[in-house]
Tab-separated table of C-alpha atoms and ligand atoms in Angstrom:
chain	number	residue	atom	x	y	z
A	1	MET	CA	-5.289	-17.562	75.385
A	2	SER	CA	-6.093	-19.725	78.239
A	3	ILE	CA	-8.116	-20.110	81.472
A	4	GLU	CA	-4.705	-20.135	83.331
A	5	HIS	CA	-3.670	-16.393	81.516
A	6	ALA	CA	-7.080	-15.178	82.648
A	7	VAL	CA	-6.535	-16.287	86.152
A	8	GLU	CA	-3.185	-14.816	86.230
A	9	LYS	CA	-4.483	-11.226	84.885
A	10	LEU	CA	-7.527	-11.437	87.382
A	11	GLN	CA	-5.144	-12.002	90.174
A	12	VAL	CA	-3.778	-8.523	89.399
A	13	LEU	CA	-7.211	-7.009	89.085
A	14	LEU	CA	-8.712	-8.574	92.244
A	15	GLY	CA	-5.737	-9.687	94.729
A	16	ALA	CA	-6.978	-11.565	97.457
A	17	ARG	CA	-10.816	-11.331	95.931
A	18	LEU	CA	-9.852	-14.006	93.697
A	19	SER	CA	-9.661	-17.398	95.410
A	20	LEU	CA	-8.226	-20.634	94.387
A	21	ASN	CA	-8.986	-22.256	97.366
A	22	ASN	CA	-10.081	-25.838	97.007
A	23	SER	CA	-12.892	-25.422	99.588
A	24	ASP	CA	-14.180	-22.324	97.562
A	25	LEU	CA	-13.821	-24.155	94.208
A	26	GLU	CA	-15.673	-27.041	95.594
A	27	LEU	CA	-18.490	-25.068	97.236
A	28	HIS	CA	-18.934	-23.077	93.844
A	29	GLY	CA	-18.525	-26.295	91.637
A	30	ARG	CA	-21.772	-28.274	93.312
A	31	SER	CA	-25.459	-28.014	93.326
A	32	GLU	CA	-28.648	-29.117	95.899
A	33	THR	CA	-29.411	-31.903	93.376
A	34	TYR	CA	-28.114	-34.845	91.731
A	35	HIS	CA	-25.845	-33.345	89.015
A	36	ALA	CA	-22.440	-34.024	88.955
A	37	PRO	CA	-19.833	-31.472	90.698
A	38	ALA	CA	-17.757	-29.593	88.248
A	39	ASN	CA	-15.660	-27.103	89.829
A	40	PRO	CA	-14.531	-23.350	88.455
A	41	ASP	CA	-10.775	-22.938	88.177
A	42	ALA	CA	-11.022	-19.602	90.450
A	43	VAL	CA	-13.797	-17.866	92.334
A	44	ALA	CA	-14.023	-14.066	91.995
A	45	PHE	CA	-15.750	-11.671	94.218
A	46	PRO	CA	-15.911	-8.298	92.711
A	47	ARG	CA	-16.930	-5.077	94.407
A	48	ASN	CA	-18.895	-3.024	91.745
A	49	THR	CA	-20.146	-3.042	88.239
A	50	GLU	CA	-16.667	-1.726	87.089
A	51	GLU	CA	-14.756	-4.478	88.553
A	52	VAL	CA	-17.235	-6.915	86.777
A	53	SER	CA	-16.813	-5.376	83.436
A	54	ALA	CA	-12.925	-5.412	83.669
A	55	LEU	CA	-13.073	-9.142	84.623
A	56	VAL	CA	-15.460	-10.150	81.569
A	57	LYS	CA	-13.118	-8.161	79.489
A	58	ILE	CA	-10.169	-10.116	80.432
A	59	CYS	CA	-12.327	-13.589	80.439
A	60	ALA	CA	-12.987	-12.481	76.655
A	61	ASP	CA	-9.870	-11.869	75.707
A	62	GLU	CA	-8.614	-14.898	77.206
A	63	HIS	CA	-11.801	-17.303	75.755
A	64	CYS	CA	-12.395	-18.166	79.534
A	65	PRO	CA	-15.964	-19.440	80.816
A	66	VAL	CA	-17.527	-16.828	83.497
A	67	ILE	CA	-20.295	-18.298	85.691
A	68	GLY	CA	-22.419	-15.990	87.587
A	69	PHE	CA	-22.694	-17.237	91.399
A	70	GLY	CA	-25.610	-15.863	94.096
A	71	VAL	CA	-25.617	-18.276	96.753
A	72	GLY	CA	-25.855	-21.831	94.675
A	73	THR	CA	-29.412	-22.832	95.328
A	74	SER	CA	-30.451	-23.464	91.957
A	75	LEU	CA	-31.515	-27.112	91.288
A	76	GLU	CA	-30.460	-27.620	87.732
A	77	GLY	CA	-26.769	-27.825	87.704
A	78	GLN	CA	-26.698	-23.977	86.615
A	79	THR	CA	-23.933	-22.950	88.733
A	80	GLN	CA	-21.544	-25.869	87.924
A	81	ALA	CA	-18.279	-24.972	85.448
A	82	PRO	CA	-18.309	-28.086	83.078
A	83	LEU	CA	-15.471	-26.216	81.156
A	84	GLY	CA	-13.889	-24.731	84.140
A	85	GLY	CA	-13.450	-20.681	84.020
A	86	ILE	CA	-14.109	-18.375	86.734
A	87	SER	CA	-17.252	-18.445	89.075
A	88	VAL	CA	-18.406	-14.814	89.729
A	89	ASP	CA	-19.679	-14.766	93.318
A	90	PHE	CA	-21.558	-11.340	93.836
A	91	ARG	CA	-21.650	-11.731	97.873
A	92	GLU	CA	-19.294	-8.692	98.048
A	93	MET	CA	-22.101	-6.734	95.939
A	94	LYS	CA	-25.230	-6.595	98.039
A	95	ALA	CA	-26.128	-2.674	98.669
A	96	ILE	CA	-29.376	-1.395	98.397
A	97	ARG	CA	-28.266	1.538	96.155
A	98	THR	CA	-31.748	3.616	96.280
A	99	LEU	CA	-35.056	3.239	98.263
A	100	ARG	CA	-37.857	5.386	96.442
A	101	GLN	CA	-40.815	4.718	99.021
A	102	GLU	CA	-42.985	7.114	97.110
A	103	ASP	CA	-42.508	5.033	93.791
A	104	MET	CA	-42.833	1.973	95.798
A	105	ASP	CA	-39.270	0.441	94.235
A	106	ALA	CA	-36.019	0.007	94.894
A	107	THR	CA	-32.497	-0.519	92.933
A	108	VAL	CA	-30.360	-3.116	94.705
A	109	GLU	CA	-27.182	-5.092	93.830
A	110	PRO	CA	-27.425	-8.802	92.764
A	111	GLY	CA	-25.916	-10.251	95.779
A	112	LEU	CA	-28.535	-8.906	98.206
A	113	THR	CA	-30.463	-12.018	99.242
A	114	ARG	CA	-34.554	-11.576	99.753
A	115	GLU	CA	-34.674	-12.056	103.075
A	116	GLU	CA	-31.927	-9.160	103.695
A	117	LEU	CA	-33.876	-6.889	101.601
A	118	ASN	CA	-37.343	-7.665	103.440
A	119	ASP	CA	-35.498	-7.295	106.754
A	120	GLU	CA	-34.349	-3.754	105.482
A	121	LEU	CA	-38.005	-2.927	104.343
A	122	ARG	CA	-39.589	-4.123	107.437
A	123	ALA	CA	-40.126	-0.441	108.802
A	124	THR	CA	-40.955	0.897	105.559
A	125	GLY	CA	-44.530	-0.668	105.337
A	126	LEU	CA	-43.091	-2.324	101.865
A	127	PHE	CA	-41.955	-5.562	101.200
A	128	PHE	CA	-40.498	-7.750	98.019
A	129	PRO	CA	-42.880	-10.468	97.443
A	130	VAL	CA	-41.354	-13.174	95.322
A	131	ASP	CA	-40.459	-15.947	97.703
A	132	PRO	CA	-38.718	-19.051	96.551
A	133	GLY	CA	-38.092	-21.406	99.399
A	134	ALA	CA	-34.336	-20.580	99.769
A	135	ASN	CA	-32.998	-17.707	100.855
A	136	ALA	CA	-31.646	-17.028	97.243
A	137	THR	CA	-29.907	-13.609	95.997
A	138	LEU	CA	-31.925	-11.247	93.630
A	139	GLY	CA	-29.567	-11.652	91.017
A	140	GLY	CA	-29.764	-15.459	91.143
A	141	MET	CA	-33.788	-15.308	91.435
A	142	ALA	CA	-33.916	-12.870	88.275
A	143	ALA	CA	-31.266	-14.869	86.399
A	144	THR	CA	-33.447	-18.094	86.939
A	145	ARG	CA	-37.176	-16.050	86.609
A	146	ALA	CA	-37.495	-17.534	90.198
A	147	SER	CA	-41.103	-17.642	91.847
A	148	GLY	CA	-42.353	-19.458	94.694
A	149	THR	CA	-45.207	-19.614	97.150
A	150	THR	CA	-46.823	-15.911	96.655
A	151	ALA	CA	-46.581	-16.156	92.784
A	152	VAL	CA	-50.045	-16.793	92.741
A	153	ARG	CA	-50.731	-13.145	93.965
A	154	TYR	CA	-47.715	-11.567	93.079
A	155	GLY	CA	-46.235	-12.983	89.891
A	156	THR	CA	-42.758	-14.404	89.337
A	157	MET	CA	-39.258	-12.263	88.879
A	158	ARG	CA	-40.806	-11.311	85.258
A	159	ASP	CA	-43.352	-9.361	87.009
A	160	ASN	CA	-41.387	-7.740	89.558
A	161	VAL	CA	-38.390	-6.598	87.972
A	162	LEU	CA	-38.579	-3.230	86.188
A	163	GLY	CA	-35.016	-2.935	84.788
A	164	LEU	CA	-31.340	-4.231	85.005
A	165	GLU	CA	-27.905	-3.188	84.920
A	166	VAL	CA	-25.981	-5.831	82.765
A	167	VAL	CA	-22.541	-6.496	81.809
A	168	LEU	CA	-22.529	-8.163	78.631
A	169	ALA	CA	-20.081	-11.046	77.331
A	170	ASP	CA	-17.715	-8.254	75.663
A	171	GLY	CA	-17.950	-6.090	79.043
A	172	ARG	CA	-20.323	-3.520	78.199
A	173	ILE	CA	-22.436	-2.077	80.779
A	174	ILE	CA	-26.270	-1.742	79.566
A	175	ARG	CA	-29.276	-0.695	81.419
A	176	THR	CA	-32.340	-2.399	80.347
A	177	GLY	CA	-35.644	-1.113	80.919
A	178	THR	CA	-36.579	1.813	82.987
A	179	ARG	CA	-38.441	2.746	86.347
A	180	ALA	CA	-41.581	3.465	84.395
A	181	ARG	CA	-44.157	0.782	85.308
A	182	LYS	CA	-44.757	0.472	81.538
A	183	SER	CA	-43.304	0.984	78.341
A	184	ALA	CA	-43.264	0.330	74.662
A	185	ALA	CA	-39.445	1.513	74.050
A	186	GLY	CA	-38.345	-1.360	71.924
A	187	TYR	CA	-37.307	-4.781	72.294
A	188	ASP	CA	-38.073	-5.897	75.937
A	189	LEU	CA	-34.150	-6.667	76.945
A	190	THR	CA	-35.395	-6.621	80.951
A	191	ALA	CA	-37.419	-9.875	79.871
A	192	LEU	CA	-34.793	-11.250	77.969
A	193	MET	CA	-32.269	-11.277	80.297
A	194	ILE	CA	-34.612	-12.626	83.184
A	195	GLY	CA	-34.408	-16.273	83.215
A	196	SER	CA	-31.262	-16.419	80.872
A	197	GLU	CA	-29.244	-18.050	83.766
A	198	GLY	CA	-26.119	-16.200	83.050
A	199	THR	CA	-25.760	-17.188	79.659
A	200	LEU	CA	-25.989	-13.733	78.149
A	201	GLY	CA	-24.606	-11.281	80.741
A	202	LEU	CA	-24.053	-10.783	84.521
A	203	ILE	CA	-26.389	-8.547	86.237
A	204	THR	CA	-25.106	-5.812	88.528
A	205	ALA	CA	-28.201	-4.188	89.697
A	206	LEU	CA	-31.853	-4.801	89.606
A	207	ASP	CA	-34.947	-2.236	89.725
A	208	LEU	CA	-37.216	-3.980	91.960
A	209	LYS	CA	-40.982	-3.311	92.116
A	210	LEU	CA	-42.245	-3.230	95.743
A	211	GLN	CA	-45.218	-4.012	97.472
A	212	GLY	CA	-47.113	-2.397	100.362
A	213	GLN	CA	-47.246	-4.737	103.522
A	214	PRO	CA	-51.008	-6.001	103.928
A	215	GLU	CA	-53.019	-4.314	106.659
A	216	ALA	CA	-54.215	-8.026	107.483
A	217	VAL	CA	-52.608	-11.304	106.999
A	218	THR	CA	-53.938	-14.693	107.781
A	219	ALA	CA	-52.714	-18.022	107.381
A	220	ALA	CA	-54.111	-21.674	107.585
A	221	ILE	CA	-53.571	-25.195	107.229
A	222	CYS	CA	-56.083	-27.513	106.290
A	223	ALA	CA	-56.509	-31.549	105.665
A	224	PHE	CA	-58.159	-33.204	102.971
A	225	GLU	CA	-59.167	-37.246	102.586
A	226	SER	CA	-57.902	-37.606	99.371
A	227	ILE	CA	-55.261	-35.822	96.888
A	228	ASP	CA	-58.133	-35.158	94.550
A	229	ALA	CA	-60.298	-33.845	96.880
A	230	ALA	CA	-57.235	-31.165	97.665
A	231	VAL	CA	-56.505	-30.309	94.212
A	232	SER	CA	-60.185	-30.004	93.436
A	233	CYS	CA	-60.484	-27.631	95.967
A	234	VAL	CA	-57.679	-25.420	94.688
A	235	ILE	CA	-58.944	-25.497	91.212
A	236	GLU	CA	-62.040	-24.285	92.100
A	237	THR	CA	-60.662	-21.650	93.917
A	238	ILE	CA	-58.519	-20.348	91.590
A	239	GLN	CA	-61.415	-20.691	89.255
A	240	LEU	CA	-63.523	-18.551	91.092
A	241	GLY	CA	-61.131	-15.830	91.336
A	242	LEU	CA	-60.475	-15.873	94.938
A	243	SER	CA	-57.274	-13.819	95.645
A	244	MET	CA	-55.280	-16.093	97.289
A	245	ALA	CA	-51.690	-14.694	98.578
A	246	ARG	CA	-50.320	-18.576	98.921
A	247	ILE	CA	-51.952	-21.741	98.180
A	248	GLU	CA	-49.798	-24.878	98.638
A	249	PHE	CA	-50.340	-28.492	98.612
A	250	VAL	CA	-48.414	-31.163	100.501
A	251	ASP	CA	-49.184	-35.104	100.204
A	252	THR	CA	-49.367	-37.448	103.050
A	253	ALA	CA	-45.215	-38.321	102.563
A	254	SER	CA	-44.507	-34.771	102.895
A	255	VAL	CA	-46.320	-34.358	105.590
A	256	ALA	CA	-44.960	-37.292	107.558
A	257	ALA	CA	-41.538	-35.662	106.673
A	258	PHE	CA	-42.648	-32.638	108.497
A	259	ASN	CA	-43.970	-34.378	111.437
A	260	LYS	CA	-40.388	-36.247	111.808
A	261	GLN	CA	-38.263	-33.245	111.167
A	262	SER	CA	-40.432	-30.384	112.841
A	263	LYS	CA	-42.315	-32.329	115.206
A	264	ALA	CA	-45.550	-30.731	113.288
A	265	GLY	CA	-48.185	-32.870	114.772
A	266	MET	CA	-49.924	-32.840	111.594
A	267	PRO	CA	-52.618	-35.543	110.651
A	268	GLU	CA	-50.868	-37.707	108.164
A	269	MET	CA	-53.066	-36.863	105.208
A	270	PRO	CA	-52.762	-34.437	102.181
A	271	HIS	CA	-52.938	-30.846	103.139
A	272	LEU	CA	-53.536	-27.347	101.788
A	273	LEU	CA	-51.467	-24.484	103.264
A	274	LEU	CA	-52.777	-21.056	102.779
A	275	GLU	CA	-52.451	-17.497	103.287
A	276	PHE	CA	-54.694	-14.184	102.726
A	277	HIS	CA	-53.358	-10.868	102.294
A	278	GLY	CA	-55.849	-7.957	102.543
A	279	THR	CA	-57.871	-5.602	104.811
A	280	GLU	CA	-59.227	-7.299	108.075
A	281	THR	CA	-62.547	-7.391	106.519
A	282	GLY	CA	-61.134	-8.414	103.173
A	283	VAL	CA	-59.178	-11.342	104.550
A	284	SER	CA	-61.945	-12.620	106.795
A	285	GLU	CA	-64.367	-12.607	103.641
A	286	MET	CA	-61.665	-14.572	101.524
A	287	ALA	CA	-61.380	-17.061	104.278
A	288	ALA	CA	-64.889	-17.423	104.922
A	289	VAL	CA	-65.563	-18.252	101.003
A	290	PHE	CA	-62.463	-20.341	101.040
A	291	GLY	CA	-63.920	-22.281	104.164
A	292	ASP	CA	-67.022	-22.993	102.275
A	293	ILE	CA	-64.890	-24.275	99.135
A	294	ALA	CA	-62.969	-26.542	101.281
A	295	ALA	CA	-66.140	-27.963	103.266
A	296	ASP	CA	-67.648	-28.906	99.827
A	297	HIS	CA	-64.589	-30.965	99.065
A	298	GLY	CA	-64.264	-32.312	102.354
A	299	GLY	CA	-61.750	-30.177	104.125
A	300	LEU	CA	-61.011	-30.959	107.673
A	301	GLY	CA	-59.525	-29.621	110.865
A	302	PHE	CA	-58.560	-26.110	109.905
A	303	GLU	CA	-55.926	-24.520	111.914
A	304	TRP	CA	-55.771	-20.518	111.696
A	305	ALA	CA	-52.372	-18.793	112.049
A	306	THR	CA	-53.036	-15.020	112.520
A	307	LYS	CA	-50.096	-14.108	114.908
A	308	ARG	CA	-46.905	-13.480	113.112
A	309	GLU	CA	-44.968	-16.140	114.593
A	310	ASP	CA	-47.404	-19.059	113.941
A	311	ARG	CA	-47.490	-17.797	110.155
A	312	ASP	CA	-43.329	-17.600	110.310
A	313	ALA	CA	-43.340	-20.938	111.715
A	314	LEU	CA	-45.720	-22.721	109.079
A	315	TRP	CA	-43.724	-21.403	106.021
A	316	HIS	CA	-40.729	-21.897	107.671
A	317	MET	CA	-41.735	-25.951	108.071
A	318	ARG	CA	-42.927	-25.328	104.084
A	319	HIS	CA	-39.750	-23.454	102.984
A	320	ASN	CA	-37.816	-26.492	104.483
A	321	ALA	CA	-39.698	-29.109	102.962
A	322	PHE	CA	-36.942	-30.224	100.458
A	323	TYR	CA	-34.546	-30.819	103.199
A	324	ALA	CA	-37.228	-32.583	105.506
A	325	ILE	CA	-37.989	-34.995	102.497
A	326	LYS	CA	-34.438	-35.795	101.881
A	327	GLN	CA	-33.906	-36.407	105.633
A	328	SER	CA	-36.666	-39.276	104.967
A	329	ARG	CA	-34.390	-41.117	103.054
A	330	PRO	CA	-31.062	-40.676	104.744
A	331	GLY	CA	-28.073	-40.395	101.865
A	332	CYS	CA	-30.448	-40.527	99.391
A	333	LEU	CA	-29.800	-38.320	95.865
A	334	SER	CA	-32.826	-36.534	94.563
A	335	ILE	CA	-34.331	-35.425	91.577
A	336	VAL	CA	-36.689	-32.346	91.814
A	337	THR	CA	-39.307	-32.360	89.229
A	338	ASP	CA	-40.777	-28.844	88.590
A	339	ILE	CA	-43.770	-29.476	86.054
A	340	CYS	CA	-46.117	-26.775	85.688
A	341	VAL	CA	-49.781	-27.259	83.717
A	342	PRO	CA	-52.711	-25.029	82.940
A	343	ILE	CA	-54.890	-25.249	86.157
A	344	SER	CA	-57.924	-26.917	84.460
A	345	ARG	CA	-55.291	-30.053	84.140
A	346	LEU	CA	-53.578	-30.103	87.353
A	347	ALA	CA	-55.818	-32.943	89.113
A	348	ASP	CA	-54.728	-34.923	85.997
A	349	ALA	CA	-51.041	-34.304	85.925
A	350	VAL	CA	-50.947	-34.812	89.729
A	351	ASN	CA	-52.815	-38.137	89.509
A	352	GLU	CA	-50.991	-39.507	86.510
A	353	THR	CA	-47.856	-38.666	88.300
A	354	ILE	CA	-48.848	-40.509	91.552
A	355	ALA	CA	-49.918	-43.383	89.366
A	356	ASP	CA	-46.746	-43.443	87.569
A	357	LEU	CA	-44.253	-43.267	90.560
A	358	ALA	CA	-46.343	-46.051	92.275
A	359	ALA	CA	-46.171	-48.479	89.204
A	360	SER	CA	-42.244	-47.532	88.884
A	361	GLY	CA	-41.665	-48.417	92.719
A	362	LEU	CA	-40.354	-44.761	93.509
A	363	SER	CA	-40.340	-43.036	96.287
A	364	GLY	CA	-41.249	-39.197	95.498
A	365	PRO	CA	-43.252	-37.186	97.861
A	366	ILE	CA	-45.104	-34.734	96.157
A	367	LEU	CA	-45.634	-30.981	96.947
A	368	GLY	CA	-46.325	-27.677	95.053
A	369	HIS	CA	-47.400	-24.024	94.177
A	370	VAL	CA	-50.707	-25.714	93.008
A	371	GLY	CA	-52.403	-22.332	92.722
A	372	ASP	CA	-49.873	-21.789	89.415
A	373	GLY	CA	-50.371	-25.366	88.490
A	374	ASN	CA	-46.887	-26.059	89.476
A	375	PHE	CA	-45.667	-28.847	91.655
A	376	HIS	CA	-42.754	-30.698	92.559
A	377	ALA	CA	-42.002	-34.803	92.834
A	378	ILE	CA	-38.833	-35.014	95.035
A	379	LEU	CA	-37.626	-38.548	93.650
A	380	LEU	CA	-35.212	-39.982	96.326
A	381	VAL	CA	-32.641	-42.519	94.952
A	382	ASP	CA	-30.398	-44.860	96.452
A	383	PRO	CA	-26.862	-43.289	94.788
A	384	ASP	CA	-25.387	-46.983	94.662
A	385	SER	CA	-28.313	-47.783	92.755
A	386	PRO	CA	-27.679	-47.293	88.801
A	387	GLN	CA	-31.145	-48.886	88.184
A	388	GLU	CA	-33.069	-46.752	90.620
A	389	LEU	CA	-31.559	-43.616	89.384
A	390	ASN	CA	-32.308	-44.392	85.861
A	391	SER	CA	-36.097	-45.365	86.779
A	392	ALA	CA	-36.221	-42.011	88.515
A	393	LYS	CA	-34.701	-40.223	85.363
A	394	LEU	CA	-37.465	-41.943	83.028
A	395	ALA	CA	-40.266	-40.976	85.234
A	396	SER	CA	-39.168	-37.763	85.440
A	397	GLU	CA	-39.033	-37.715	81.669
A	398	ARG	CA	-42.892	-38.755	81.493
A	399	MET	CA	-43.733	-36.098	83.779
A	400	VAL	CA	-42.623	-33.601	81.658
A	401	LYS	CA	-44.060	-35.169	78.470
A	402	ARG	CA	-47.303	-35.480	80.099
A	403	ALA	CA	-46.955	-31.645	81.178
A	404	LEU	CA	-46.058	-30.836	77.536
A	405	ALA	CA	-48.983	-32.729	76.140
A	406	MET	CA	-51.291	-30.735	78.767
A	407	GLY	CA	-50.206	-27.622	77.325
A	408	GLY	CA	-47.409	-26.920	80.219
A	409	THR	CA	-43.728	-26.585	80.750
A	410	ALA	CA	-40.836	-28.940	82.049
A	411	THR	CA	-40.099	-26.352	84.582
A	412	GLY	CA	-42.248	-23.877	86.209
A	413	GLU	CA	-39.542	-22.063	88.170
A	414	HIS	CA	-36.357	-24.056	88.854
A	415	GLY	CA	-34.738	-23.253	85.096
A	416	ILE	CA	-32.933	-25.325	82.586
A	417	GLY	CA	-29.280	-25.411	83.896
A	418	ILE	CA	-28.050	-28.550	82.643
A	419	GLY	CA	-30.613	-30.837	83.945
A	420	LYS	CA	-33.719	-30.020	81.853
A	421	LEU	CA	-31.630	-29.510	78.530
A	422	PRO	CA	-33.126	-32.780	77.072
A	423	PHE	CA	-36.648	-31.446	77.040
A	424	MET	CA	-36.108	-28.131	75.492
A	425	THR	CA	-36.694	-29.215	71.664
A	426	ALA	CA	-39.980	-30.919	72.848
A	427	GLU	CA	-40.952	-27.648	74.490
A	428	HIS	CA	-39.726	-25.233	71.925
A	429	GLY	CA	-39.064	-26.707	68.707
A	430	ASP	CA	-37.264	-24.290	66.327
A	431	GLY	CA	-37.556	-21.668	69.356
A	432	TRP	CA	-34.805	-23.091	70.999
A	433	GLU	CA	-32.520	-22.711	68.206
A	434	VAL	CA	-33.415	-19.111	67.989
A	435	MET	CA	-32.495	-18.999	71.703
A	436	GLY	CA	-29.012	-20.406	70.470
A	437	ASP	CA	-29.101	-17.430	67.716
A	438	ILE	CA	-29.667	-14.844	70.500
A	439	LYS	CA	-26.889	-16.490	72.283
A	440	LYS	CA	-24.519	-16.093	69.260
A	441	ALA	CA	-25.457	-12.480	68.807
A	442	LEU	CA	-24.920	-11.542	72.243
A	443	ASP	CA	-21.823	-14.201	73.487
A	444	PRO	CA	-20.244	-15.360	70.169
A	445	LEU	CA	-17.133	-16.601	72.202
A	446	ASN	CA	-19.664	-18.656	74.245
A	447	ILE	CA	-17.747	-17.693	77.385
A	448	MET	CA	-21.219	-16.797	79.475
A	449	ASN	CA	-22.112	-19.877	81.684
A	450	PRO	CA	-21.381	-22.427	78.890
A	451	GLY	CA	-23.035	-25.562	78.476
A	452	LYS	CA	-26.236	-24.387	80.059
A	453	LEU	CA	-29.721	-23.434	78.570
A	454	VAL	CA	-29.177	-23.163	74.707
A	455	PRO	CA	-28.334	-26.072	72.315
A	456	PRO	CA	-24.912	-27.655	72.956
A	457	SER	CA	-23.810	-26.434	69.509
A	458	ASN	CA	-23.484	-22.918	70.988
B	1	FAD	C1	-34.866	-25.828	99.304
B	1	FAD	C2	-35.125	-25.225	98.062
B	1	FAD	C3	-36.037	-24.806	97.743
B	1	FAD	C4	-36.568	-23.840	96.286
B	1	FAD	N1	-37.655	-23.469	96.241
B	1	FAD	C5	-37.810	-22.598	94.793
B	1	FAD	C6	-39.105	-22.022	94.551
B	1	FAD	O1	-40.076	-22.149	95.333
B	1	FAD	N2	-39.079	-21.206	93.444
B	1	FAD	C7	-37.967	-20.933	92.698
B	1	FAD	O2	-38.058	-20.627	91.921
B	1	FAD	N3	-36.784	-21.702	93.038
B	1	FAD	C8	-36.748	-22.660	94.141
B	1	FAD	N4	-35.498	-22.934	94.193
B	1	FAD	C9	-34.186	-23.097	93.320
B	1	FAD	C10	-33.424	-21.747	93.694
B	1	FAD	O3	-33.687	-21.303	95.097
B	1	FAD	C11	-33.765	-20.637	92.704
B	1	FAD	O4	-33.266	-21.157	91.427
B	1	FAD	C12	-32.895	-19.453	93.202
B	1	FAD	O5	-33.444	-18.390	92.291
B	1	FAD	C13	-31.393	-19.340	92.893
B	1	FAD	O6	-30.887	-18.226	93.468
B	1	FAD	P1	-29.453	-18.140	93.787
B	1	FAD	O7	-29.046	-17.152	94.519
B	1	FAD	O8	-29.027	-19.512	94.768
B	1	FAD	O9	-28.577	-18.578	92.420
B	1	FAD	P2	-27.254	-19.506	92.021
B	1	FAD	O10	-27.902	-21.062	92.194
B	1	FAD	O11	-26.134	-18.815	92.599
B	1	FAD	O12	-27.284	-19.115	90.429
B	1	FAD	C14	-28.522	-19.348	89.543
B	1	FAD	C15	-28.239	-19.313	88.247
B	1	FAD	O13	-28.080	-17.449	88.195
B	1	FAD	C16	-27.094	-17.240	87.438
B	1	FAD	N5	-26.741	-16.076	88.177
B	1	FAD	C17	-26.454	-15.798	89.786
B	1	FAD	N6	-26.253	-14.507	89.902
B	1	FAD	C18	-26.101	-13.949	88.871
B	1	FAD	C19	-26.180	-12.586	88.267
B	1	FAD	N7	-25.718	-11.626	89.148
B	1	FAD	N8	-26.030	-12.409	86.824
B	1	FAD	C20	-26.398	-13.172	86.192
B	1	FAD	N9	-26.389	-14.779	86.468
B	1	FAD	C21	-26.630	-14.779	87.547
B	1	FAD	C22	-25.871	-18.347	87.982
B	1	FAD	O14	-24.714	-18.422	86.819
B	1	FAD	C23	-26.864	-19.696	87.716
B	1	FAD	O15	-27.128	-19.774	86.075
B	1	FAD	C24	-35.316	-24.114	95.515
B	1	FAD	C25	-34.114	-24.532	95.842
B	1	FAD	C26	-33.987	-24.830	96.908
B	1	FAD	C27	-32.713	-25.347	97.705
């Protein structure tokens, strides 16, 4: 039994669709943040569920690690292969198997990206709302329980996946859930798989809920004198129950990065970026109510974007914030924090983070999906300074401790991978051991994405 034997057998199964090419190995062994690369031994490009099942059976026979791969935008080292093995890239599985407009749902393959799906849906009047910044695959998004700018209105992947087709660690193919909008039929295996980061099985199809495209959409940006004022405005908006489709916060340093990269011409102050969805009347009413709340908090210089191209430019800039911020310190490493707290604690969490980063002398622009209580400090670190890296890791740890003390979580959306393992006991206590028990029951050989998410003994 060995990885080498697995590779030989997979070459017979997949032919040229098993790559041993160095550039493929490197591409699949690294991530977008500071985690050290760890290449797989080979990269497989299966074309259908049966091939995935046959591949996993071979890997189980040979005790060879299997790591799912979408487009590799995850931020916590989820796709690295610390024990080697086979990276299973789903780029050849991106069909929309069935689109059912009358039920407002679709069954898609995991390699389809959210933008590709929405391009296909454009003429139907429907869309898929979950929107992480990156053009991620739907398989990767389900595996990380992704969310993003629109979660405040439409929820996360947990709320938008009805069912899954999954290849388990022994090669069995199962269907979880149904297309019914609700079900009380036993354990919720769909929910178990969503957010399992490929540690329990490989997703080979997803039944997705779709939404009707809103009749009217308006976006806006609004500046504030202080972070406190912007965050208080968000808290009041959410507590009043105003139906925001997006409400994003960016601090002054993030705005400076936008100005430099996108020539945004924004005043260098904290901003909220917003969007409303609804009927023409509904959207104007919501915008007016929000305008009043913002005015009470000293909101300045509202700029509305009703034309599609202006909105697209605004959200393109927001989605590229990570890269714009990285560019603000060329050559830096980034540690992306991802805490999420109950909305009433948001101002405390943001203010304490700012004070901590200032005291630590760290550069860490802050931005986030504040309508959900989720924000990121992107800690920019000199790769040649072990002290700076250590100081950033300690600051990140303190952020998590504060979030947990406030009833929040270490990660609102990026997931665990390797990077957030140190916080799992603090967040879940014995519950983390139970996750390990589930993993052992479903993957006794520990071949599915080993070294991630569950306690290291697994
Ligand atoms: C600029 C930027 C902005 C981001 N913003 C957000 C954001 O707002 N919200 C958010 O949630 N995330 C965000 N992310 C993180 C990232 O985009 C998400 O985690 C995304 O869901 C990853 O999708 P992917 O296709 O790149 O998956 P990958 O990175 O390829 O894989 C992610 C995980 O899923 C597993 N996996 C992949 N495909 C499958 C499959 N078919 N079956 C089983 N397991 C599988 C992998 O093994 C890995 O554990 C951002 C990342 C970047 C770079």
